[in-house]
Coordinates of C-alpha atoms in Angstrom, one line a residue:
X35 CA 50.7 113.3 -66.4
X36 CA 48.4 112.3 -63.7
X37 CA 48.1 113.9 -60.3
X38 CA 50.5 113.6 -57.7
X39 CA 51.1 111.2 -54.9
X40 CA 49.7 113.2 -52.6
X41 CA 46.3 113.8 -54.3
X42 CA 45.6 110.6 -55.0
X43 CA 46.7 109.0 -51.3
X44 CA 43.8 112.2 -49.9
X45 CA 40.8 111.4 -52.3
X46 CA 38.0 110.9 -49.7
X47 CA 36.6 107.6 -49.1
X48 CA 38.7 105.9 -51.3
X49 CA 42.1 105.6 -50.0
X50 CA 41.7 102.5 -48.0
X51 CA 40.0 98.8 -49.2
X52 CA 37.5 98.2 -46.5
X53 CA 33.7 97.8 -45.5
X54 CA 34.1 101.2 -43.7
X55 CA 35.4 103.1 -46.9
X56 CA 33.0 101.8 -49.5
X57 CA 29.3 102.1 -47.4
X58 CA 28.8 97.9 -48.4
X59 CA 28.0 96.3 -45.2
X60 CA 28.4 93.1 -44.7
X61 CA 26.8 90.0 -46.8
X62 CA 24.1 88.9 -44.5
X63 CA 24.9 85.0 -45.4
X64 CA 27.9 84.1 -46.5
X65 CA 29.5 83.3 -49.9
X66 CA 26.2 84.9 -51.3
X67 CA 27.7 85.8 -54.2
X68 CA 31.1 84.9 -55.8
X69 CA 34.3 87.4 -57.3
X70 CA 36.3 85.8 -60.5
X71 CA 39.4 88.2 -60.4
X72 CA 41.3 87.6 -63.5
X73 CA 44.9 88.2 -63.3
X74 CA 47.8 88.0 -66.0
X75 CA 50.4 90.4 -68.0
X76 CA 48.6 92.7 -71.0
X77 CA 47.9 90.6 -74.0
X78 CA 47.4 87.2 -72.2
X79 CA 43.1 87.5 -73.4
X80 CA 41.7 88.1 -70.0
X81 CA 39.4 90.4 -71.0
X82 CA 38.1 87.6 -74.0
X83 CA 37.7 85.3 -71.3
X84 CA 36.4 87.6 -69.0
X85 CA 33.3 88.3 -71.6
X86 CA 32.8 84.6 -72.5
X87 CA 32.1 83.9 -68.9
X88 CA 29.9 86.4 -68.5
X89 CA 27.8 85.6 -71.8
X90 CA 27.8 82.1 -70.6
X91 CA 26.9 82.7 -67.0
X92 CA 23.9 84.9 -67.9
X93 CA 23.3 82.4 -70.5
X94 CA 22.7 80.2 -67.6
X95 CA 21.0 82.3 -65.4
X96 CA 23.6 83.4 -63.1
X97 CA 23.8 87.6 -62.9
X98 CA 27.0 88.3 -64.2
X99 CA 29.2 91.2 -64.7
X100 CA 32.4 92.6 -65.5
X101 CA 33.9 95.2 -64.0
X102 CA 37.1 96.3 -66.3
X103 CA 40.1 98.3 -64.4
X104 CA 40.9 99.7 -67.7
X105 CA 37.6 101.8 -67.6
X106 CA 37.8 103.0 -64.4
X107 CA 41.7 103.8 -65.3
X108 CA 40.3 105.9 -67.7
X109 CA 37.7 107.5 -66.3
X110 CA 39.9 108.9 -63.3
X111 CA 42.4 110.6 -66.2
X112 CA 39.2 112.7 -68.0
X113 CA 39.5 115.4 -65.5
X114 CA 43.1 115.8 -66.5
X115 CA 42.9 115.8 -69.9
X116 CA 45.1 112.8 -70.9
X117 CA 45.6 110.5 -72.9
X118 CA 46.8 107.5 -72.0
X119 CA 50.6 106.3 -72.0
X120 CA 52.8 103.7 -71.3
X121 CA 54.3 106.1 -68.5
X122 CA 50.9 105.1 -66.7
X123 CA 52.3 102.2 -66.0
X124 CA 56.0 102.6 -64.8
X125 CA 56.2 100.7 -61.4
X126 CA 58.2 103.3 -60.1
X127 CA 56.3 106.4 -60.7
X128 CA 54.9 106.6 -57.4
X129 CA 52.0 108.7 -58.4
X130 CA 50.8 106.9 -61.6
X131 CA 51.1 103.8 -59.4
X132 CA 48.6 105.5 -56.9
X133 CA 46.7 106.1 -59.5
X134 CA 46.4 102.8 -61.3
X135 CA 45.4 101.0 -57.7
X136 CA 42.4 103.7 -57.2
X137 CA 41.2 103.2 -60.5
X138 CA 42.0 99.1 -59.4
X139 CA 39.7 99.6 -55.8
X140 CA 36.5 101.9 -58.1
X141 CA 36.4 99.0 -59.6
X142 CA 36.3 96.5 -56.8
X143 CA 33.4 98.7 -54.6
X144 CA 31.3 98.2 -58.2
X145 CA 31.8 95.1 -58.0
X146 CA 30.9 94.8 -54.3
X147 CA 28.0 96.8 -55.0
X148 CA 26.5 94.6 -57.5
X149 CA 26.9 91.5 -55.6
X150 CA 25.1 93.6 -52.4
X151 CA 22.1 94.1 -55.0
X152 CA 21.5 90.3 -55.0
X153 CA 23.4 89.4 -58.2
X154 CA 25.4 86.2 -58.0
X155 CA 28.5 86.8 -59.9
X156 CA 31.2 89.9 -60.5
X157 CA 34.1 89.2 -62.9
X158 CA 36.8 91.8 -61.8
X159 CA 38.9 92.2 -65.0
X160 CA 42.4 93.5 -63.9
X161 CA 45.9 92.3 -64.1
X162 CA 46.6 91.4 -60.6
X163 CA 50.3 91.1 -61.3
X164 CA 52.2 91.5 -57.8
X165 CA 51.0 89.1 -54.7
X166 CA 50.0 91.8 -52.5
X167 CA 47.2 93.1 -55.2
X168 CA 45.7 89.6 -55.2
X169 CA 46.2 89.4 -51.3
X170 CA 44.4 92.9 -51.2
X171 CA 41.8 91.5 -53.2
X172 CA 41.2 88.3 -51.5
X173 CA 41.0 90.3 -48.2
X174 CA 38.2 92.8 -49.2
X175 CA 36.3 90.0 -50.7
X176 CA 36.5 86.9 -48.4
X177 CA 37.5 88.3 -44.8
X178 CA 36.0 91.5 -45.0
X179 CA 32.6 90.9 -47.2
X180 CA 32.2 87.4 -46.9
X181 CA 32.5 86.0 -50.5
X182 CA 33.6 83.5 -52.4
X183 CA 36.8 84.5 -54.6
X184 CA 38.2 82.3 -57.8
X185 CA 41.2 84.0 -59.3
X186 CA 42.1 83.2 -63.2
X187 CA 45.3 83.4 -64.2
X188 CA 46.1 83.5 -68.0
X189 CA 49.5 83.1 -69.3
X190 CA 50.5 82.7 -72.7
X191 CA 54.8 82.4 -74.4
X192 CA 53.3 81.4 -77.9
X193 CA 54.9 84.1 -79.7
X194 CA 52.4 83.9 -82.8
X195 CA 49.6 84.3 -80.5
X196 CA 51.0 87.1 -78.6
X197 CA 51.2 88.8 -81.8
X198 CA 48.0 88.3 -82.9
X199 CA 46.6 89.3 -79.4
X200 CA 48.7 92.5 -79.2
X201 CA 47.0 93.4 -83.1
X202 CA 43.6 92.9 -81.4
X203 CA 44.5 95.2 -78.4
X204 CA 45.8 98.1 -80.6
X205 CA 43.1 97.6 -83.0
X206 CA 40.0 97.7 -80.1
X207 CA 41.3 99.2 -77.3
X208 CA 39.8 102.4 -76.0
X209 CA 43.4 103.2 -75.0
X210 CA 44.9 103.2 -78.7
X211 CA 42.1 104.8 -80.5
X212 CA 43.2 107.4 -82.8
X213 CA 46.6 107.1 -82.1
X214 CA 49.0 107.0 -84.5
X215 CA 49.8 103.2 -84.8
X216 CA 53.5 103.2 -84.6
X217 CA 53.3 104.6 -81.6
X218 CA 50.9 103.1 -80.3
X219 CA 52.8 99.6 -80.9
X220 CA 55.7 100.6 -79.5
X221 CA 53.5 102.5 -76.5
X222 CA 51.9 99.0 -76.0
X223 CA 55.6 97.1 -76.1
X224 CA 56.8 99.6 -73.5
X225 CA 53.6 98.8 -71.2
X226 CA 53.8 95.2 -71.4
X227 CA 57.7 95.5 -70.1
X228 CA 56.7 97.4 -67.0
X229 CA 54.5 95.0 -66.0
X230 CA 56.7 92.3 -66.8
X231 CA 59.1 94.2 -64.0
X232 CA 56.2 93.8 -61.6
X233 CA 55.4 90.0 -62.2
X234 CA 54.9 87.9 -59.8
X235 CA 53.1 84.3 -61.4
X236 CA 50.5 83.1 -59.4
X237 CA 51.8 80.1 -57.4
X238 CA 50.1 80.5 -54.2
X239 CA 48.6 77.5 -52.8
X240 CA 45.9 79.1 -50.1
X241 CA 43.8 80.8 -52.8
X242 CA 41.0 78.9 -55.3
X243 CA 42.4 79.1 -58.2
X244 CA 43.2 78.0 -62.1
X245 CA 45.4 78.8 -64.6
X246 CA 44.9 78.7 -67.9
X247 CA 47.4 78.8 -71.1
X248 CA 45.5 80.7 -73.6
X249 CA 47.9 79.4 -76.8
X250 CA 47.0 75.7 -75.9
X251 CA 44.4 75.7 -73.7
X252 CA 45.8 73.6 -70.7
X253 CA 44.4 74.5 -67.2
X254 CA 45.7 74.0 -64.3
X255 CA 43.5 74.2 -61.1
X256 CA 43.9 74.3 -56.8
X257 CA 41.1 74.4 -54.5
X258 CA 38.7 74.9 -57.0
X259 CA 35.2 74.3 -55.2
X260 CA 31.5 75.0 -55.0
X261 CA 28.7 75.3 -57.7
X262 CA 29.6 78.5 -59.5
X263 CA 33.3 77.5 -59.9
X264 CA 33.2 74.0 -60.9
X265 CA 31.0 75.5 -63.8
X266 CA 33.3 77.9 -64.7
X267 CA 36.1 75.5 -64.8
X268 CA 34.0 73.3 -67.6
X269 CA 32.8 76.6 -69.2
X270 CA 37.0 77.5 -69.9
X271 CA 36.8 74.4 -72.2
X272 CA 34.9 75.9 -74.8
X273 CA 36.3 79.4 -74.9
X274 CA 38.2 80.4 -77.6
X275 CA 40.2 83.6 -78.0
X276 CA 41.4 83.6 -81.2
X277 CA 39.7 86.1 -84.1
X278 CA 36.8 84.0 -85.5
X279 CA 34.1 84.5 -87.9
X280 CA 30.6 82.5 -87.7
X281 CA 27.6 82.7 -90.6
X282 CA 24.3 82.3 -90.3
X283 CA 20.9 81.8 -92.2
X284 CA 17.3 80.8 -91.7
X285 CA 15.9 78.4 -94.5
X286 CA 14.6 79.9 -97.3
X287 CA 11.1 80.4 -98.1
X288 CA 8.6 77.4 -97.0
X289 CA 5.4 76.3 -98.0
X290 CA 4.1 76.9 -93.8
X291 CA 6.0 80.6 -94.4
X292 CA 3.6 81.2 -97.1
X293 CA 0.8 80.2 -95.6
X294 CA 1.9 81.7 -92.3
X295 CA 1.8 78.2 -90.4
X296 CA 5.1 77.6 -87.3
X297 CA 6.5 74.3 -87.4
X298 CA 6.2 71.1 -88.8
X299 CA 8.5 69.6 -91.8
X300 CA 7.7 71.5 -94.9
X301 CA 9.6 71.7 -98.1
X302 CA 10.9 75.4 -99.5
X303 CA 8.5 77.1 -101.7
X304 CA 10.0 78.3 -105.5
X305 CA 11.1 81.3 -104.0
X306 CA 12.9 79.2 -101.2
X307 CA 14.8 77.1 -103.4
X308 CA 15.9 80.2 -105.3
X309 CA 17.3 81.6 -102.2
X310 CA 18.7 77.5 -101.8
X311 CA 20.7 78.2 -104.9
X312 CA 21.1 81.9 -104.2
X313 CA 22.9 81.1 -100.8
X314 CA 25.2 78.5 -102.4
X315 CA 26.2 80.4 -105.5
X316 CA 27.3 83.3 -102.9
X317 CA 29.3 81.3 -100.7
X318 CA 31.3 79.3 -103.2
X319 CA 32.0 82.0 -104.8
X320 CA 33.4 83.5 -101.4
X321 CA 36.1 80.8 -101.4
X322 CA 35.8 80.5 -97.2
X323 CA 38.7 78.5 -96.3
X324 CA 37.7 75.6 -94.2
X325 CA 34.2 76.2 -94.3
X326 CA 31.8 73.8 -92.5
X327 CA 28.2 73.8 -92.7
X328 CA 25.8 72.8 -89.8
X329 CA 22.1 72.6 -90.6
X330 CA 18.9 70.8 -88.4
X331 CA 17.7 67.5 -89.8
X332 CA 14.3 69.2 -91.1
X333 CA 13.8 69.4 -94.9
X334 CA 14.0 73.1 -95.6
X335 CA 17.0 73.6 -94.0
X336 CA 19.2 70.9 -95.6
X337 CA 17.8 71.8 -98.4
X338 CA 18.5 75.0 -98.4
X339 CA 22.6 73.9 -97.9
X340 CA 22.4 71.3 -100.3
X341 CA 24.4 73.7 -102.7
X342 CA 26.9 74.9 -100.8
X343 CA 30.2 72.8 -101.8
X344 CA 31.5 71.8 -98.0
X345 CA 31.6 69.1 -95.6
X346 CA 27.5 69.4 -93.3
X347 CA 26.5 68.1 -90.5
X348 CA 22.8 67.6 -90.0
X349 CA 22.1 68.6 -85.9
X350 CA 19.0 67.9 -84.2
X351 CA 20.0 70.5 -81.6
X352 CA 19.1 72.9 -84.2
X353 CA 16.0 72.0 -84.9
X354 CA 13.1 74.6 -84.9
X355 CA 11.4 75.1 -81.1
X356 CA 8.5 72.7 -81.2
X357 CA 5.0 74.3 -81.2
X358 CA 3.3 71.1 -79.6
X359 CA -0.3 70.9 -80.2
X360 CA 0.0 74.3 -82.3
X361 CA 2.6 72.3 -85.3
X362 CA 0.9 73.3 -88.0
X363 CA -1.3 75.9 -87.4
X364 CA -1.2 79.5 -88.3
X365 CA -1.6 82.8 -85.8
X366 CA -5.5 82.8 -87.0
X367 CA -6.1 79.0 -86.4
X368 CA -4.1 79.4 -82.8
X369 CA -6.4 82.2 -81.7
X370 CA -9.4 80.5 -83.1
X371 CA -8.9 77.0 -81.2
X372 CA -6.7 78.1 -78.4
X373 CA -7.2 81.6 -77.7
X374 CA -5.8 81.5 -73.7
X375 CA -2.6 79.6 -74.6
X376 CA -2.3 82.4 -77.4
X377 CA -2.7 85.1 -74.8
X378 CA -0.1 83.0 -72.4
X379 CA 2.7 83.1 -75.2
X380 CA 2.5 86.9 -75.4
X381 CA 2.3 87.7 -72.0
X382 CA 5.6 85.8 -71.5
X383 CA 6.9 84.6 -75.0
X384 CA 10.3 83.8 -72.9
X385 CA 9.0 81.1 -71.0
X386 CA 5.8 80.0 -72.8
X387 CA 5.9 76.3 -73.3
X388 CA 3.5 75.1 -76.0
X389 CA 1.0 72.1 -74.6
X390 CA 3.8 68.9 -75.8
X391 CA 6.1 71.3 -76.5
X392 CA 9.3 73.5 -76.1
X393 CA 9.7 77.2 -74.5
X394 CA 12.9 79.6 -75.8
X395 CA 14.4 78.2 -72.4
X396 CA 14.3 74.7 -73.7
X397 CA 15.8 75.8 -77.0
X398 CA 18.4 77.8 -75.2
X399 CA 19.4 74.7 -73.3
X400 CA 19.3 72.6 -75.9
X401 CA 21.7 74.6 -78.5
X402 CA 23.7 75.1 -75.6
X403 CA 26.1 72.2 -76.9
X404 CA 26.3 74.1 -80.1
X405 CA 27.2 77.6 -79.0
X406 CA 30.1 75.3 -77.1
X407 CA 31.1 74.5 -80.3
X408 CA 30.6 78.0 -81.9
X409 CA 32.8 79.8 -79.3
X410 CA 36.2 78.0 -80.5
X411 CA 35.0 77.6 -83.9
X412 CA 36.0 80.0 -87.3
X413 CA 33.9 80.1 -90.6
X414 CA 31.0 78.0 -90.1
X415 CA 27.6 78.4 -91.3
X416 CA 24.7 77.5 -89.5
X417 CA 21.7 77.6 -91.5
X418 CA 18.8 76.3 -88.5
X419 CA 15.2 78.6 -88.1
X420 CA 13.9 81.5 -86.6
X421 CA 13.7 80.7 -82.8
X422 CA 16.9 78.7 -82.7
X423 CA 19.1 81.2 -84.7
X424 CA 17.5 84.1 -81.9
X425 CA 19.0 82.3 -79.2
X426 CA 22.6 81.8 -80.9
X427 CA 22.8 85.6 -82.2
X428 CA 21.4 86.5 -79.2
X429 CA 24.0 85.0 -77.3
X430 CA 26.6 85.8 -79.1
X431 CA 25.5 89.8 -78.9
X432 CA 24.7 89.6 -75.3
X433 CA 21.1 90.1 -75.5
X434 CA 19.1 89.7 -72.3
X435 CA 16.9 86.7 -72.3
X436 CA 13.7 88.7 -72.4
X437 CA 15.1 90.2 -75.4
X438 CA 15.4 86.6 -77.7
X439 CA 11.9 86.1 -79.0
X440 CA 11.5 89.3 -80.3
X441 CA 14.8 89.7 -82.2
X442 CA 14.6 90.2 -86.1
X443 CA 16.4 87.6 -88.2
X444 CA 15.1 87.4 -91.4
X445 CA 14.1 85.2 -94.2
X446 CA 16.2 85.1 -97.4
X447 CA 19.6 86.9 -95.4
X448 CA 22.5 86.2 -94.1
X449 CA 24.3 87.1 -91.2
X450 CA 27.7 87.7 -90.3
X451 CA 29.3 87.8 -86.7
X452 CA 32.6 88.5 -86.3
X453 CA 35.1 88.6 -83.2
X454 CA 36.4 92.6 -82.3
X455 CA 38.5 92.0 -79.5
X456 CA 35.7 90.6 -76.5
X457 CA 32.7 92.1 -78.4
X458 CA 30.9 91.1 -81.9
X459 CA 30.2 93.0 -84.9
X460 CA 27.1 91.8 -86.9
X461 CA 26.5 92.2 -90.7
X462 CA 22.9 91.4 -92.3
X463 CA 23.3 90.9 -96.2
X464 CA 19.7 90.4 -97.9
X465 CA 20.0 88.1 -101.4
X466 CA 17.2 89.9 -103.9
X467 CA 14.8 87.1 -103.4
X468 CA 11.4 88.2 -102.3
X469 CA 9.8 86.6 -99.3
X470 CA 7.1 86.8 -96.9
X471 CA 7.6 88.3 -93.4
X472 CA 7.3 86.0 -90.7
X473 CA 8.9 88.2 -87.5
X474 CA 5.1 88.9 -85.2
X475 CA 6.0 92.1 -82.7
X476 CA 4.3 91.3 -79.1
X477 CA 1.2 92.8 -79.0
X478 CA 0.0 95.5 -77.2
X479 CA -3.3 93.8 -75.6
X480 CA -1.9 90.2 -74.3
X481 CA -5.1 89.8 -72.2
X482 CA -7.0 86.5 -72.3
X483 CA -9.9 88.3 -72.4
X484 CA -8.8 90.2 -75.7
X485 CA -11.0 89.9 -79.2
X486 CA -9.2 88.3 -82.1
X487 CA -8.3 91.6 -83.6
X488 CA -6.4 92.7 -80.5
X489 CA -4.3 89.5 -80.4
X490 CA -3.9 89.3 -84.6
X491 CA -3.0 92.7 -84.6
X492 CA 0.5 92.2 -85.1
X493 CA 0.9 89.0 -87.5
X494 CA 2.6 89.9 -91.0
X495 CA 0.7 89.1 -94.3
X496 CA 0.6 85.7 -95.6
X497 CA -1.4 83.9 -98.4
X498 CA -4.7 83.0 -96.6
X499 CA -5.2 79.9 -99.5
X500 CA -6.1 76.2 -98.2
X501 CA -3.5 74.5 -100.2
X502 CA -1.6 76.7 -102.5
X503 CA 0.7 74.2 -104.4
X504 CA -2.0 72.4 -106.1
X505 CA -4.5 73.9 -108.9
X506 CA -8.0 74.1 -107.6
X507 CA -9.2 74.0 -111.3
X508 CA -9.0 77.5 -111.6
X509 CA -6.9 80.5 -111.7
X510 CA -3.0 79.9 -111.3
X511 CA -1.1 78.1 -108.3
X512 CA 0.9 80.0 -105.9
X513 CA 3.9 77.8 -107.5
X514 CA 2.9 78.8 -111.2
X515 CA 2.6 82.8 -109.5
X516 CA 6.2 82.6 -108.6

């Protein structure tokens, strides 16, 4: 099925691990960047944990990537026309074992190649399962390139979890797609016992390294040192690699959303506390088992939950990013009274902090303890604001940070992500309850120089009255309009 010995040992170039073979010189100062090589038998959720390091990595602003030998595996059978079989991974076919350890080094020079591009981190996702691939590995990255190397081992005997895991992999692997699923189960079961042949558990002592038992968690560590790893070794805490599904809404419709005002404390217009009772009537009738609710500890979100029948939790960590000296104030009254800090925000909306208050990168810090608690959680809804809720999907969908302030998470909606193998799938589902729109685009001129129609160019409609919710003696209120 794949070619023979022969071809494989004569590719060009690739036949040997080495500084030589790959065109990567050197690092120019050492441990520059550091290699997580995750190791483990099929089915033990490296990849999973492979991806929640990287999200949470590049959450933190450490350039992360994952380089998966599965791909690269794949990639090198195209030209052949294959598809791919448990015969792949016989240890004793000596060509499709020549084959599997090219595919196994592709992905290594990537990896090599993004940390020579100035990145800081490259997660090599492969199973690692004899001591001479991990001594191989080791080699190329600390002796011959001069980086730092952390090896994770996952191991798993639950056989519940095992089962579950092996659903995920023949449901979402590239490898199993449109075959028929008998086969493919018992294709799957016939791979997992050749590697099993082929095991060797990690119980070297001159390597950094930490095992970790994905059924219960318990990790195990030796030699872990230095920055990078130490964080990794708290970020494994958090991860969770069972199927999960997480909910999540803005408020509904407030008085400042009318009037097109950010911040402050205000109370849900009519059309808000329909959504209020909108949201709740939709959820208890869902019947989610074990559903928790987490809101912030402003009005118009706990309001907004007060009908849904579960235990809440009120979290200042999901509070709405503080505007500072601009609480309160719409887009019009900003540019009017401070027309260069307007100008600032666009040209960097990422970083912006408001004058005595927050930028997205102090709400991403702060919600950090709650995206903790999101990773190893299933069916919660977290009904928080606009910002805030762009920085949890975001994360969750591994948006770039640049990418946060401008992401469109409407009013009056809710949103589903759910767990597919290491990625997410997300589901918007709009309750008929008009609203106003509050999502600005970035504008085009962010100049400070710009006139007011250049920097207003791109705010939605809103009511343009002084105080809506009372009767100026004539004409009816916005509350009696709706």
């Amino acid at each position: 099925m794949a070619p023979s010995a022969e071809e494989s040992r004569q590719e060009p170039g690739k036949d040997k691990i080495g500084v030589r073979a790959t065109g990567i010189t050197k690092s120019p100062r050492k441990f520059a960047g550091v290699v997580i090589a995750m190791c483990g038998l099929p089915g033990r959720g490296k990849s999973q944990v492979a991806q929640c390091l990287s999200r949470r990595l590049n959450w933190n602003g450490n350039s992360t990537k994952v380089m998966r030998v599965s791909d690269y595996r794949r990639k090198r059978l195209e030209p052949y026309g294959e598809a791919v079989s448990h015969e792949l991974f016989r240890p004793d076919h000596t060509a499709n074992a020549a084959l599997r350890a090219l595919a196994e080094r592709d992905a290594m020079h990537d990896c090599a190649a993004w940390l020579a591009a100035g990145n800081s981190i490259a997660i090599l996702d492969a199973t690692l399962v004899t001591r001479a691939q991990r001594a191989e590995v080791y080699d190329y990255f600390s002796r011959q390139l001069g980086y730092r190397v952390l090896f994770i081992e996952c191991v798993c005997d639950d056989p519940v979890v095992l089962e579950n895991n092996y659903k995920e992999i023949l449901q979402f692997s590239a490898d199993y797609a449109g075959m028929d699923p008998k086969r493919a189960e018992e294709d799957l079961q016939l791979k997992v016992a050749h590697y099993v042949r082929s095991y060797e558990p990690m119980d070297e002592k001159i390597y950094p390294r930490i095992r970790i038992d994905t059924a219960t968690m318990d990790i195990e560590t030796c030699k872990v040192s230095g920055h990078v790893e130490t964080s990794v070794l708290g970020y494994l805490g958090s991860i969770g690699i069972k199927p999960h599904t997480l909910y999540f809404s803005r408020h509904g419709e407030s008085e400042y959303n009318v009037l097109g005002k950010v911040g402050g404390d205000a109370v849900l217009s009519p059309r808000g506390e329909r959504y209020a009772q909108a949201l709740a009537t939709k959820f208890n009738a869902m019947r989610i088992p074990d559903l928790r609710v987490l809101t912030s500890r402003l009005r118009r979100t706990i309001a907004t939950a007060r009908g849904v029948e579960a235990p809440q939790e009120h979290v200042a960590a999901l509070n709405e990013l503080h505007a500072g000296v601009c609480e309160g104030l719409s887009y019009e009254e900003m540019q009017e009274h401070f027309p260069q800090e307007f100008a600032w925000r666009d040209q960097d909306k990422l970083r912006y902090r408001y004058p005595w208050g927050e930028s997205y990168m102090d709400a991403m810090q702060r919600v950090e303890p709650v995206i903790a608690e999101l990773q190893r959680s299933n069916n919660i809804l977290v009904v928080s604001h606009q910002a805030v809720l762009r920085c949890i999907i975001g994360f969750f969908l591994d948006k770039k940070p640049e990418e946060l302030p401008y992401m469109d998470v409407p009013l009056h909606t809710f949103i589903r992500i759910s767990s597919q193998g290491y990625n997410y799938k997300l589901e918007f589902f709009k309750l008929p309850i008009e609203c106003v729109n509050t999502n600005r685009g970035k504008p085009t001129n962010c100049s400070t120089d710009r006139t007011a129609d250049d920097a207003l160019i791109t705010v939605p409609p809103h009511f343009d009255m002084p105080d809506p919710w009372r009767n100026p003696g004539s004409g009816p209120t916005l509350v009696q309009q709706h």
